[in-house]
PDB file of C-alpha atoms in Angstrom:
ATOM      1  CA  PHE G   1      -0.210   0.302  -0.184  1.00 65.00           C
ATOM      2  CA  PHE G   2       2.735   2.124   0.594  1.00 71.00           C
ATOM      3  CA  HIS G   3       4.034   2.453  -2.761  1.00 88.00           C
ATOM      4  CA  TYR G   4       0.674   2.667  -4.193  1.00 94.00           C
ATOM      5  CA  SER G   5       0.134   5.930  -2.209  1.00 94.00           C
ATOM      6  CA  LYS G   6       3.423   7.612  -2.778  1.00 94.00           C
ATOM      7  CA  LEU G   7       3.466   6.864  -6.745  1.00 96.00           C
ATOM      8  CA  ARG G   8      -0.217   8.434  -6.542  1.00 96.00           C
ATOM      9  CA  GLY G   9       1.213  11.469  -4.593  1.00 95.00           C
ATOM     10  CA  LEU G  10       4.066  11.571  -7.307  1.00 96.00           C
ATOM     11  CA  PHE G  11       1.927  11.321 -10.363  1.00 96.00           C
ATOM     12  CA  THR G  12      -0.333  13.813  -9.043  1.00 94.00           C
ATOM     13  CA  LYS G  13       2.379  16.290  -8.564  1.00 95.00           C
ATOM     14  CA  HIS G  14       3.691  15.862 -11.580  1.00 95.00           C
ATOM     15  CA  VAL G  15       0.859  15.063 -14.247  1.00 94.00           C
ATOM     16  CA  GLN G  16      -1.515  17.845 -14.910  1.00 89.00           C
ATOM     17  CA  VAL G  17      -4.695  15.869 -16.798  1.00 82.00           C
ATOM     18  CA  ASN G  18      -8.366  17.237 -16.221  1.00 78.00           C
ATOM     19  CA  SER G  19     -10.245  14.543 -17.427  1.00 82.00           C
ATOM     20  CA  ASN G  20      -9.303  10.279 -16.870  1.00 89.00           C
ATOM     21  CA  LYS G  21      -6.876  10.958 -14.598  1.00 90.00           C
ATOM     22  CA  ASN G  22      -7.285   7.880 -12.643  1.00 92.00           C
ATOM     23  CA  ASP G  23      -7.436   5.867 -15.628  1.00 95.00           C
ATOM     24  CA  ILE G  24      -4.227   7.475 -16.929  1.00 95.00           C
ATOM     25  CA  PHE G  25      -2.851   7.003 -13.415  1.00 96.00           C
ATOM     26  CA  LEU G  26      -3.470   3.245 -13.600  1.00 96.00           C
ATOM     27  CA  LYS G  27      -2.149   2.762 -16.875  1.00 96.00           C
ATOM     28  CA  SER G  28       1.235   4.744 -16.172  1.00 97.00           C
ATOM     29  CA  LEU G  29       1.457   2.775 -13.061  1.00 97.00           C
ATOM     30  CA  PHE G  30       1.181  -0.199 -15.148  1.00 97.00           C
ATOM     31  CA  ARG G  31       3.847   0.198 -17.540  1.00 96.00           C
ATOM     32  CA  MET G  32       6.350   1.669 -15.175  1.00 95.00           C
ATOM     33  CA  VAL G  33       5.561  -1.532 -12.395  1.00 93.00           C
ATOM     34  CA  LEU G  34       5.612  -4.013 -15.587  1.00 94.00           C
ATOM     35  CA  ARG G  35       9.066  -2.600 -17.193  1.00 93.00           C
ATOM     36  CA  TYR G  36      10.845  -2.676 -13.901  1.00 90.00           C
ATOM     37  CA  ASP G  37       9.233  -6.085 -13.089  1.00 89.00           C
ATOM     38  CA  THR G  38      10.976  -7.542 -16.257  1.00 90.00           C
ATOM     39  CA  LEU G  39      14.511  -6.606 -14.918  1.00 84.00           C
ATOM     40  CA  GLY G  40      13.652  -9.212 -12.420  1.00 78.00           C
ATOM     41  CA  GLY G  41      16.488 -10.152  -9.672  1.00 61.00           C
ATOM     42  CA  PRO G  42      16.715  -8.442  -6.341  1.00 58.00           C
ATOM     43  CA  GLY G  43      18.209  -5.060  -7.986  1.00 58.00           C
ATOM     44  CA  PHE G  44      21.919  -4.130  -8.325  1.00 56.00           C
ATOM     45  CA  GLN G  45      21.777  -1.231  -5.720  1.00 60.00           C
ATOM     46  CA  ALA G  46      21.372  -0.734  -2.120  1.00 70.00           C
ATOM     47  CA  SER G  47      19.154   2.494  -0.903  1.00 79.00           C
ATOM     48  CA  LEU G  48      20.064   4.680   1.902  1.00 88.00           C
ATOM     49  CA  PRO G  49      17.627   4.825   4.925  1.00 90.00           C
ATOM     50  CA  SER G  50      15.140   7.673   4.613  1.00 91.00           C
ATOM     51  CA  ALA G  51      16.417   9.376   7.677  1.00 94.00           C
ATOM     52  CA  VAL G  52      19.827  10.169   5.710  1.00 95.00           C
ATOM     53  CA  PHE G  53      18.293  11.688   2.427  1.00 95.00           C
ATOM     54  CA  GLN G  54      16.619  13.892   5.188  1.00 95.00           C
ATOM     55  CA  VAL G  55      19.781  15.002   6.535  1.00 95.00           C
ATOM     56  CA  LEU G  56      21.094  15.816   3.049  1.00 95.00           C
ATOM     57  CA  LYS G  57      18.110  17.249   2.076  1.00 95.00           C
ATOM     58  CA  ASP G  58      18.497  19.741   5.181  1.00 94.00           C
ATOM     59  CA  THR G  59      22.277  20.442   5.450  1.00 94.00           C
ATOM     60  CA  LEU G  60      23.228  20.337   2.142  1.00 93.00           C
ATOM     61  CA  GLY G  61      19.980  21.047   0.108  1.00 94.00           C
ATOM     62  CA  VAL G  62      19.875  17.811  -1.402  1.00 95.00           C
ATOM     63  CA  ASP G  63      16.518  17.486  -3.208  1.00 94.00           C
ATOM     64  CA  CYS G  64      17.470  15.454  -6.376  1.00 96.00           C
ATOM     65  CA  GLU G  65      18.728  11.547  -6.598  1.00 97.00           C
ATOM     66  CA  VAL G  66      20.567  10.695  -9.644  1.00 97.00           C
ATOM     67  CA  PHE G  67      20.119   7.153  -9.595  1.00 96.00           C
ATOM     68  CA  ALA G  68      16.805   6.167  -8.556  1.00 95.00           C
ATOM     69  CA  SER G  69      13.414   5.095  -9.884  1.00 94.00           C
ATOM     70  CA  PRO G  70       9.816   5.834  -8.964  1.00 95.00           C
ATOM     71  CA  LEU G  71       9.992   2.849  -6.685  1.00 92.00           C
ATOM     72  CA  ASN G  72      12.696   3.658  -4.693  1.00 91.00           C
ATOM     73  CA  CYS G  73      13.148   7.624  -4.762  1.00 94.00           C
ATOM     74  CA  ASN G  74      13.091   9.703  -1.827  1.00 94.00           C
ATOM     75  CA  TYR G  75      12.371  12.805  -3.649  1.00 95.00           C
ATOM     76  CA  SER G  76      10.261  14.684  -6.015  1.00 94.00           C
ATOM     77  CA  TYR G  77      12.565  14.819  -8.638  1.00 95.00           C
ATOM     78  CA  PHE G  78      15.292  12.296  -9.793  1.00 97.00           C
ATOM     79  CA  CYS G  79      17.230  10.848 -12.738  1.00 97.00           C
ATOM     80  CA  SER G  80      16.058   7.091 -13.486  1.00 96.00           C
ATOM     81  CA  LEU G  81      16.769   4.323 -15.856  1.00 93.00           C
ATOM     82  CA  PHE G  82      13.738   4.739 -17.788  1.00 95.00           C
ATOM     83  CA  PRO G  83      12.381   8.366 -18.847  1.00 95.00           C
ATOM     84  CA  ASP G  84       9.822   7.005 -20.842  1.00 96.00           C
ATOM     85  CA  THR G  85       8.076   5.089 -18.167  1.00 96.00           C
ATOM     86  CA  ASP G  86       9.117   7.492 -14.857  1.00 97.00           C
ATOM     87  CA  VAL G  87       8.542  10.777 -16.113  1.00 97.00           C
ATOM     88  CA  PRO G  88       4.907  10.662 -15.153  1.00 97.00           C
ATOM     89  CA  PHE G  89       6.314  10.026 -11.424  1.00 97.00           C
ATOM     90  CA  GLY G  90       8.925  12.859 -11.187  1.00 97.00           C
ATOM     91  CA  SER G  91      12.250  11.342 -13.344  1.00 97.00           C
ATOM     92  CA  ILE G  92      14.115  14.100 -15.020  1.00 97.00           C
ATOM     93  CA  GLY G  93      15.727  11.464 -17.532  1.00 96.00           C
ATOM     94  CA  SER G  94      18.620   9.608 -17.056  1.00 97.00           C
ATOM     95  CA  PHE G  95      21.514  10.779 -15.164  1.00 98.00           C
ATOM     96  CA  PHE G  96      24.176  10.738 -18.384  1.00 98.00           C
ATOM     97  CA  ASP G  97      21.788  12.778 -20.305  1.00 97.00           C
ATOM     98  CA  TYR G  98      21.486  15.746 -17.329  1.00 96.00           C
ATOM     99  CA  TYR G  99      23.387  18.601 -17.316  1.00 95.00           C
ATOM    100  CA  PRO G 100      22.671  20.794 -14.619  1.00 93.00           C
ATOM    101  CA  ASP G 101      24.373  24.303 -13.773  1.00 85.00           C
ATOM    102  CA  SER G 102      24.451  23.712 -10.232  1.00 86.00           C
ATOM    103  CA  GLY G 103      22.531  22.023  -6.913  1.00 89.00           C
ATOM    104  CA  SER G 104      23.298  19.350  -4.770  1.00 92.00           C
ATOM    105  CA  PHE G 105      22.824  15.737  -5.715  1.00 95.00           C
ATOM    106  CA  GLU G 106      22.648  12.329  -4.305  1.00 96.00           C
ATOM    107  CA  ALA G 107      24.436   9.761  -6.088  1.00 96.00           C
ATOM    108  CA  ASN G 108      23.966   5.779  -5.141  1.00 94.00           C
ATOM    109  CA  PRO G 109      24.405   4.092  -8.744  1.00 93.00           C
ATOM    110  CA  PRO G 110      23.921   0.307  -9.042  1.00 89.00           C
ATOM    111  CA  PHE G 111      26.990  -1.742  -8.145  1.00 87.00           C
ATOM    112  CA  VAL G 112      28.367  -2.265 -11.426  1.00 90.00           C
ATOM    113  CA  HIS G 113      32.028  -1.140 -12.375  1.00 94.00           C
ATOM    114  CA  ALA G 114      31.178   0.230 -15.978  1.00 96.00           C
ATOM    115  CA  VAL G 115      28.122   2.213 -14.302  1.00 95.00           C
ATOM    116  CA  ILE G 116      30.368   3.797 -11.314  1.00 95.00           C
ATOM    117  CA  VAL G 117      33.037   4.797 -13.761  1.00 96.00           C
ATOM    118  CA  ARG G 118      30.869   6.178 -16.282  1.00 97.00           C
ATOM    119  CA  MET G 119      28.930   8.136 -13.530  1.00 97.00           C
ATOM    120  CA  ALA G 120      32.449   9.377 -12.248  1.00 96.00           C
ATOM    121  CA  LYS G 121      33.628  10.725 -15.580  1.00 97.00           C
ATOM    122  CA  HIS G 122      29.947  12.597 -15.703  1.00 97.00           C
ATOM    123  CA  ILE G 123      29.914  14.546 -12.413  1.00 95.00           C
ATOM    124  CA  ASN G 124      33.865  15.431 -13.526  1.00 94.00           C
ATOM    125  CA  SER G 125      32.411  16.719 -16.574  1.00 94.00           C
ATOM    126  CA  LEU G 126      29.389  18.307 -14.746  1.00 94.00           C
ATOM    127  CA  LEU G 127      32.123  20.131 -12.496  1.00 91.00           C
ATOM    128  CA  LYS G 128      34.612  20.766 -15.076  1.00 91.00           C
ATOM    129  CA  ARG G 129      31.705  22.726 -17.057  1.00 89.00           C
ATOM    130  CA  SER G 130      30.245  24.611 -13.626  1.00 84.00           C
ATOM    131  CA  GLN G 131      34.070  25.739 -13.256  1.00 80.00           C
ATOM    132  CA  LYS G 132      33.980  27.149 -16.329  1.00 77.00           C
ATOM    133  CA  THR G 133      30.779  29.045 -15.905  1.00 71.00           C
ATOM    134  CA  GLY G 134      31.730  30.478 -12.612  1.00 64.00           C
ATOM    135  CA  LYS G 135      29.320  28.229 -10.921  1.00 57.00           C
ATOM    136  CA  LYS G 136      30.357  26.611  -7.334  1.00 54.00           C
ATOM    137  CA  GLN G 137      31.207  23.413  -7.350  1.00 45.00           C
ATOM    138  CA  LYS G 138      30.936  20.868  -4.444  1.00 48.00           C
ATOM    139  CA  SER G 139      33.569  18.412  -4.080  1.00 43.00           C
ATOM    140  CA  THR G 140      33.376  14.854  -4.694  1.00 42.00           C
ATOM    141  CA  LYS G 141      34.883  11.935  -3.293  1.00 41.00           C
ATOM    142  CA  GLY G 142      34.514   8.368  -3.889  1.00 39.00           C
ATOM    143  CA  GLU G 143      36.466   4.719  -2.780  1.00 37.00           C
ATOM    144  CA  ARG G 144      35.243   2.767  -5.760  1.00 37.00           C
ATOM    145  CA  SER G 145      36.913   4.312  -8.935  1.00 41.00           C
ATOM    146  CA  THR G 146      40.158   6.265  -9.205  1.00 52.00           C
ATOM    147  CA  LEU G 147      38.206   8.869 -11.247  1.00 51.00           C
ATOM    148  CA  CYS G 148      36.558   9.880  -8.022  1.00 50.00           C
ATOM    149  CA  THR G 149      39.164   9.420  -5.807  1.00 54.00           C
ATOM    150  CA  HIS G 150      41.736  11.385  -8.048  1.00 60.00           C
ATOM    151  CA  SER G 151      39.581  14.097  -9.233  1.00 62.00           C
ATOM    152  CA  LEU G 152      40.597  17.485  -9.648  1.00 63.00           C
ATOM    153  CA  PHE G 153      37.518  18.743  -7.260  1.00 61.00           C
ATOM    154  CA  CYS G 154      38.384  16.435  -4.344  1.00 58.00           C
ATOM    155  CA  ARG G 155      39.622  18.201  -1.453  1.00 57.00           C
TER     156      ARG G 155
END
């Protein structure tokens, strides 16, 4: 029941329709759940406890997860693997197609080496881009990839 209520709330926030809203919600919900169910398995990432997301929001102004799904997101906006089914629930698309100018973000990618390396490269390119535009960047620290631990932006 928790997921249904959460997904209904996200849908209501992100989809503005005047008629057949319930039908549109149920069809969107079915497509999204079917897509994730097709992946099967227990998943490839572990989520942080909700209290940690609240601390990130309160202390660092984090309001977007860059690796999430409608089923496991903690914020109203997130990047996801399947924008075609996830947008009605708050997805802003793939992290690898996302180029914010500024902000604070939570990144907890699937525990797949190639994804972590690609994430580190994308984060470094975003930080370099923000440095060129004069936007203040946050430091990034990581243990999994030398791309993170040896970034010019680590302090």
